[in-house]
Amino acid sequence: MAGELLTKFEPQLSEVRIVPSEGGRFEVSLNGELIYSKLATHRHVEPGEIAALVAEKLTTDKTEGNG
């Protein structure tokens, strides 16, 4: 997943960090904002889902002047 994100969004991302956790958590944050939580959705991500969420967040931040 980290490789996919770097390949698709290298110019926009300065870092992709994977942090181990416990208790069934899988969370993805971008610029300090939680964009996916397995605990909240009660399911695993689908292929490409995280990349789509990152693209959406980057587009939203850019149009709102935050990126």
Tab-separated table of C-alpha atoms in Angstrom:
chain	number	residue	atom	x	y	z
A	1	MET	CA	0.000	0.000	0.000
A	2	ALA	CA	2.785	2.450	0.842
A	3	GLY	CA	4.373	1.756	-2.535
A	4	GLU	CA	1.085	2.395	-4.334
A	5	LEU	CA	0.644	5.705	-2.519
A	6	LEU	CA	4.182	6.839	-3.294
A	7	THR	CA	3.832	5.843	-6.947
A	8	LYS	CA	0.531	7.677	-7.414
A	9	PHE	CA	1.109	10.696	-5.195
A	10	GLU	CA	4.888	11.176	-4.960
A	11	PRO	CA	4.802	14.908	-5.826
A	12	GLN	CA	2.117	15.583	-3.180
A	13	LEU	CA	3.352	13.374	-0.332
A	14	SER	CA	6.467	14.050	1.674
A	15	GLU	CA	6.170	10.880	3.743
A	16	VAL	CA	4.308	7.587	4.020
A	17	ARG	CA	4.667	6.033	7.447
A	18	ILE	CA	3.371	2.653	8.600
A	19	VAL	CA	2.961	2.341	12.363
A	20	PRO	CA	2.183	-1.056	13.920
A	21	SER	CA	-0.795	-1.190	16.245
A	22	GLU	CA	-2.791	-3.752	18.151
A	23	GLY	CA	-6.392	-4.587	18.864
A	24	GLY	CA	-7.460	-4.911	15.220
A	25	ARG	CA	-6.840	-1.260	14.451
A	26	PHE	CA	-5.987	-0.134	10.947
A	27	GLU	CA	-6.106	3.606	10.572
A	28	VAL	CA	-4.894	5.950	7.873
A	29	SER	CA	-4.300	9.635	8.506
A	30	LEU	CA	-3.305	12.334	6.060
A	31	ASN	CA	-1.977	15.667	7.307
A	32	GLY	CA	-3.112	14.739	10.800
A	33	GLU	CA	-6.692	13.941	9.741
A	34	LEU	CA	-8.074	10.418	10.038
A	35	ILE	CA	-9.327	9.359	6.598
A	36	TYR	CA	-9.932	5.648	7.255
A	37	SER	CA	-10.523	3.571	10.374
A	38	LYS	CA	-11.178	-0.167	10.399
A	39	LEU	CA	-12.629	0.225	13.895
A	40	ALA	CA	-15.175	2.714	12.548
A	41	THR	CA	-16.078	0.791	9.374
A	42	HIS	CA	-15.854	-2.732	10.868
A	43	ARG	CA	-14.251	-4.007	7.652
A	44	HIS	CA	-10.945	-4.292	5.821
A	45	VAL	CA	-10.184	-1.841	3.036
A	46	GLU	CA	-10.854	-2.796	-0.561
A	47	PRO	CA	-8.003	-2.725	-3.105
A	48	GLY	CA	-7.405	0.873	-4.178
A	49	GLU	CA	-9.679	2.305	-1.486
A	50	ILE	CA	-6.937	4.064	0.471
A	51	ALA	CA	-5.483	5.572	-2.716
A	52	ALA	CA	-8.951	6.881	-3.616
A	53	LEU	CA	-9.379	8.399	-0.146
A	54	VAL	CA	-5.948	10.038	-0.357
A	55	ALA	CA	-6.758	11.455	-3.817
A	56	GLU	CA	-10.069	12.809	-2.530
A	57	LYS	CA	-8.425	14.418	0.500
A	58	LEU	CA	-5.596	15.960	-1.549
A	59	THR	CA	-8.116	17.382	-4.033
A	60	THR	CA	-10.306	18.766	-1.239
A	61	ASP	CA	-7.323	20.336	0.526
A	62	LYS	CA	-6.113	21.899	-2.734
A	63	THR	CA	-9.509	23.387	-3.628
A	64	GLU	CA	-9.893	24.716	-0.087
A	65	GLY	CA	-6.400	26.225	-0.194
A	66	ASN	CA	-4.940	23.888	2.434
A	67	GLY	CA	-2.517	22.066	0.168
